[in-house]
Short mmCIF file of C-alpha atoms and ligand atoms in Angstrom, two decimals:
data_model
loop_
_atom_site.label_atom_id
_atom_site.label_comp_id
_atom_site.label_asym_id
_atom_site.label_seq_id
_atom_site.Cartn_x
_atom_site.Cartn_y
_atom_site.Cartn_z
CA MET A 1 104.75 110.50 117.94
CA LYS A 2 101.40 110.90 116.77
CA TRP A 3 100.24 108.12 113.97
CA SER A 4 97.42 110.33 112.72
CA ASP A 5 100.33 113.36 111.95
CA PRO A 6 101.78 113.40 108.42
CA ALA A 7 104.97 115.39 109.36
CA SER A 8 105.50 112.94 111.97
CA LEU A 9 105.03 109.91 109.99
CA GLU A 10 107.28 111.31 107.02
CA HIS A 11 109.98 111.81 109.55
CA GLU A 12 109.76 108.26 110.71
CA ARG A 13 110.27 106.89 107.01
CA GLU A 14 112.96 109.67 106.26
CA LYS A 15 114.67 108.12 109.24
CA MET A 16 114.29 104.44 108.50
CA LEU A 17 115.89 105.27 104.66
CA GLU A 18 119.03 106.95 106.00
CA ASN A 19 120.02 104.36 108.94
CA GLN A 20 118.92 101.40 107.80
CA LEU A 21 118.49 101.54 103.79
CA ILE A 22 120.86 104.03 102.19
CA SER A 23 123.50 103.20 105.49
CA ARG A 24 123.42 99.78 104.28
CA GLY A 25 123.72 100.66 100.40
CA ILE A 26 120.41 100.52 98.80
CA LYS A 27 121.35 103.14 95.92
CA ASP A 28 117.85 102.89 93.72
CA GLN A 29 116.25 106.02 93.46
CA ARG A 30 113.07 104.68 92.74
CA VAL A 31 113.00 102.13 95.36
CA LEU A 32 114.40 104.72 98.08
CA ASN A 33 111.16 106.70 96.92
CA ALA A 34 108.81 104.20 97.18
CA LEU A 35 109.67 103.22 100.73
CA ARG A 36 109.57 107.10 101.45
CA LYS A 37 106.33 107.53 100.19
CA ILE A 38 104.28 103.83 101.28
CA PRO A 39 102.62 104.42 104.97
CA ARG A 40 104.28 100.61 106.16
CA HIS A 41 102.21 101.10 109.63
CA LEU A 42 99.03 100.51 107.55
CA PHE A 43 100.29 97.17 106.90
CA VAL A 44 100.50 96.24 110.54
CA GLU A 45 97.95 95.91 113.16
CA GLU A 46 97.59 99.10 115.49
CA ALA A 47 99.10 97.78 118.48
CA LEU A 48 102.59 97.86 116.67
CA HIS A 49 102.45 100.65 114.70
CA HIS A 50 104.96 102.44 116.80
CA GLN A 51 107.09 99.47 115.56
CA ALA A 52 106.87 99.92 111.89
CA TYR A 53 109.41 101.52 110.96
CA GLY A 54 112.18 100.16 113.51
CA ASP A 55 114.76 97.95 111.89
CA HIS A 56 113.25 94.27 112.21
CA PRO A 57 110.70 92.26 110.91
CA LEU A 58 106.69 91.97 112.71
CA PRO A 59 103.97 89.75 113.21
CA ILE A 60 101.54 90.08 110.71
CA GLY A 61 99.09 86.80 111.85
CA GLU A 62 98.94 83.34 111.24
CA LYS A 63 102.67 82.87 112.19
CA GLN A 64 103.42 84.96 109.54
CA THR A 65 106.03 88.35 109.38
CA ILE A 66 106.29 91.20 107.29
CA SER A 67 110.17 91.59 106.77
CA GLN A 68 112.12 94.15 107.75
CA PRO A 69 112.81 97.44 105.77
CA TYR A 70 115.96 96.73 104.65
CA ILE A 71 115.11 93.13 103.05
CA VAL A 72 112.67 94.51 101.15
CA ALA A 73 114.69 97.40 99.99
CA LEU A 74 117.25 94.64 99.28
CA MET A 75 115.02 92.12 97.47
CA THR A 76 113.23 95.17 95.55
CA GLU A 77 116.45 96.58 94.16
CA ALA A 78 117.87 93.01 93.06
CA LEU A 79 114.65 92.76 90.63
CA GLU A 80 115.93 96.29 88.95
CA LEU A 81 112.34 97.46 88.12
CA LYS A 82 111.93 100.25 85.65
CA GLY A 83 108.23 100.78 85.56
CA SER A 84 107.11 98.31 82.28
CA GLU A 85 107.06 94.76 84.52
CA LYS A 86 105.06 92.25 84.97
CA VAL A 87 106.08 91.09 88.16
CA LEU A 88 104.80 87.79 90.03
CA GLU A 89 105.34 87.61 94.05
CA ILE A 90 104.88 84.50 96.38
CA GLY A 91 103.79 85.06 99.97
CA THR A 92 102.02 88.12 99.49
CA GLY A 93 101.74 88.49 103.49
CA SER A 94 100.45 92.22 104.86
CA GLY A 95 100.64 93.23 101.26
CA TYR A 96 103.23 95.64 101.90
CA GLN A 97 105.87 94.38 99.61
CA THR A 98 103.23 94.17 96.87
CA ALA A 99 102.48 97.65 97.06
CA ILE A 100 106.13 98.42 97.05
CA LEU A 101 106.07 96.56 93.96
CA ALA A 102 102.99 98.25 92.47
CA GLU A 103 104.55 101.64 92.88
CA LEU A 104 107.45 99.89 90.55
CA ALA A 105 106.34 98.00 87.88
CA ASP A 106 103.40 97.74 85.42
CA MET A 107 101.70 94.87 87.12
CA VAL A 108 102.04 92.93 89.81
CA TYR A 109 100.66 89.26 90.62
CA SER A 110 100.43 87.75 93.97
CA ILE A 111 100.09 84.79 95.35
CA GLU A 112 99.32 83.80 99.41
CA ARG A 113 98.55 80.43 100.34
CA ILE A 114 97.35 81.93 103.84
CA PRO A 115 93.11 83.10 103.32
CA PRO A 116 92.41 85.55 105.87
CA LEU A 117 96.19 87.14 104.99
CA VAL A 118 94.84 87.62 101.42
CA TYR A 119 91.90 89.19 102.56
CA LYS A 120 93.52 91.49 105.01
CA ALA A 121 96.13 92.46 102.41
CA ARG A 122 93.29 92.80 99.77
CA LYS A 123 91.43 95.58 102.06
CA THR A 124 94.39 97.69 102.95
CA LEU A 125 95.57 97.84 99.46
CA ASP A 126 92.32 98.84 98.15
CA GLU A 127 91.69 101.48 100.71
CA LEU A 128 95.50 102.89 99.45
CA GLY A 129 94.48 103.10 95.92
CA TYR A 130 96.33 100.06 94.15
CA PHE A 131 94.69 98.54 91.06
CA ASN A 132 97.30 97.16 89.40
CA ILE A 133 97.63 94.04 91.45
CA ASN A 134 96.20 90.78 91.33
CA ILE A 135 96.05 88.64 94.39
CA ARG A 136 95.53 84.89 94.31
CA ILE A 137 95.04 82.38 96.99
CA GLY A 138 96.80 78.82 96.05
CA ASP A 139 100.70 77.37 96.63
CA GLY A 140 102.80 79.82 94.93
CA THR A 141 105.86 77.07 94.48
CA LYS A 142 103.78 76.25 91.44
CA GLY A 143 103.60 79.98 89.90
CA TRP A 144 100.86 81.56 87.90
CA GLU A 145 100.74 79.81 84.50
CA GLU A 146 98.35 81.71 82.76
CA GLU A 147 99.87 84.92 83.48
CA SER A 148 103.57 83.74 82.61
CA PRO A 149 106.10 85.07 81.48
CA PHE A 150 107.24 87.09 84.13
CA ASP A 151 109.78 90.12 83.67
CA ALA A 152 110.34 89.47 87.65
CA ILE A 153 109.53 86.90 90.11
CA ILE A 154 109.86 87.45 94.05
CA VAL A 155 109.78 84.90 96.82
CA THR A 156 109.51 85.96 99.91
CA ALA A 157 109.16 82.76 102.08
CA ALA A 158 112.61 80.56 101.87
CA SER A 159 112.95 77.41 99.82
CA PRO A 160 115.10 74.59 100.13
CA GLU A 161 115.81 75.38 96.47
CA VAL A 162 114.79 77.25 93.79
CA PRO A 163 111.40 76.34 92.78
CA ARG A 164 111.62 74.85 88.90
CA PRO A 165 108.20 76.40 88.14
CA LEU A 166 109.10 79.73 88.81
CA GLN A 167 112.46 79.49 86.89
CA GLU A 168 110.18 78.35 83.86
CA GLN A 169 107.93 81.24 84.40
CA LEU A 170 110.34 83.81 84.04
CA ILE A 171 111.39 85.61 80.75
CA VAL A 172 114.37 85.63 79.14
CA GLY A 173 116.38 88.30 80.19
CA GLY A 174 114.02 88.08 83.49
CA LEU A 175 115.41 88.63 87.33
CA MET A 176 114.31 86.48 90.30
CA VAL A 177 115.05 87.01 93.48
CA VAL A 178 114.17 83.95 96.29
CA PRO A 179 115.65 82.75 99.69
CA VAL A 180 117.34 79.70 99.57
CA GLY A 181 118.59 77.24 102.29
CA GLY A 182 117.49 75.42 105.18
CA ARG A 183 114.41 75.67 107.50
CA TYR A 184 116.21 78.58 110.00
CA SER A 185 118.86 80.14 107.54
CA GLN A 186 119.19 80.69 104.25
CA ASP A 187 121.11 82.94 101.65
CA LEU A 188 119.16 85.18 99.41
CA ILE A 189 119.55 83.96 95.50
CA LYS A 190 119.50 86.05 92.50
CA VAL A 191 118.45 84.45 89.62
CA GLU A 192 118.86 85.81 86.05
CA ARG A 193 117.38 83.71 83.07
CA THR A 194 119.54 84.28 80.23
CA GLU A 195 119.79 82.93 76.68
CA LYS A 196 122.11 80.24 78.09
CA GLY A 197 120.31 78.98 80.90
CA PHE A 198 119.97 80.20 84.33
CA VAL A 199 122.71 82.61 86.49
CA GLN A 200 122.54 82.70 90.05
CA GLN A 201 124.43 85.23 92.50
CA ASN A 202 124.49 85.21 96.27
CA LEU A 203 123.01 88.49 98.15
CA GLY A 204 124.01 87.37 101.35
CA GLY A 205 122.20 85.89 104.22
CA CYS A 206 118.92 85.86 105.10
CA ARG A 207 116.06 84.31 107.60
CA PHE A 208 112.91 83.77 106.39
CA VAL A 209 109.37 82.04 107.51
CA SER A 210 109.21 78.65 104.66
CA LEU A 211 108.04 78.41 101.86
CA ILE A 212 105.15 75.89 101.94
CA GLY A 213 104.14 73.94 98.78
CA GLN A 214 104.45 71.51 96.43
CA HIS A 215 108.03 72.84 95.00
CA GLY A 216 108.96 74.11 98.82
CA TRP A 217 108.90 72.83 101.84
CA GLN A 218 106.05 69.88 103.40
CA GLU A 219 103.83 71.64 106.15
N1 SAM B 1 106.15 89.89 101.55
C1 SAM B 1 105.25 90.08 102.78
C2 SAM B 1 105.06 91.03 103.48
O1 SAM B 1 105.55 92.22 102.81
O2 SAM B 1 104.37 91.35 104.28
C3 SAM B 1 105.90 88.96 103.74
C4 SAM B 1 105.66 87.77 103.33
S1 SAM B 1 105.69 86.71 104.66
C5 SAM B 1 107.80 86.55 105.01
C6 SAM B 1 106.11 84.86 103.78
C7 SAM B 1 104.60 84.85 103.18
O3 SAM B 1 105.09 83.60 101.95
C8 SAM B 1 103.48 84.46 103.98
O4 SAM B 1 102.49 85.03 104.67
C9 SAM B 1 103.21 82.67 104.03
O5 SAM B 1 101.81 82.09 104.27
C10 SAM B 1 103.69 82.53 102.47
N2 SAM B 1 103.55 81.42 101.73
C11 SAM B 1 104.42 80.28 102.44
N3 SAM B 1 104.56 79.77 101.54
C12 SAM B 1 103.41 79.95 100.42
C13 SAM B 1 103.33 79.31 99.36
N4 SAM B 1 103.90 78.20 99.10
N5 SAM B 1 102.42 80.33 98.46
C14 SAM B 1 102.11 81.43 98.82
N6 SAM B 1 102.63 82.03 99.80
C15 SAM B 1 103.07 81.39 100.53
#
């Protein structure tokens, strides 16, 4: 497989869509097209390029990971993005999920607590020409109050409970997806803010690195 050959890369992504996403029930064509388009291998180091389209997470440095493609697709689909939304992401990591959101929404705000990951993600996203993304270094469990409310919020690290400030920064009618549970296994929770309150739906089991911050886990 030649990583410089666009046809081989397209083939790898097409296989990923067929074998990992469509076969497991991902239906939103906009989500599928975003995963079809974005060069996932550019978000991991060169030595891991050959594994970038595999059915698993990969290390991105700083003891963090880029999530499995299926989990990225499942969480993104749960946000039901149509194109006009303002989205908040907690846990920029490599910036891959951020790029997917930037393809599907109007504006993306992303918070990451580890500075070297932010610098690397920003560089990758700039090189790919994404200019509707604002990234900030900090504790994402507190949200991004000045820019709230958000139409959608995605948390890509595991929390002991749904962080309260994030719920409060969701617009009425907005959707949030967040892994909630213990340190080593969680359930993916979809939260809808309605006129009457918050409605939760369990999308199934998952395993994420920890959300570390004031409204998440302690270090
Ligand atoms: N979505 C990322 C991607 O596509 O590469 C993967 C995210 S990784 C599974 C989780 C990220 O959440 C890590 O980069 C970690 O440093 C970050 N994180 C953990 N706690 C955080 C917090 N309180 N605020 C912001 N980022 C946090």
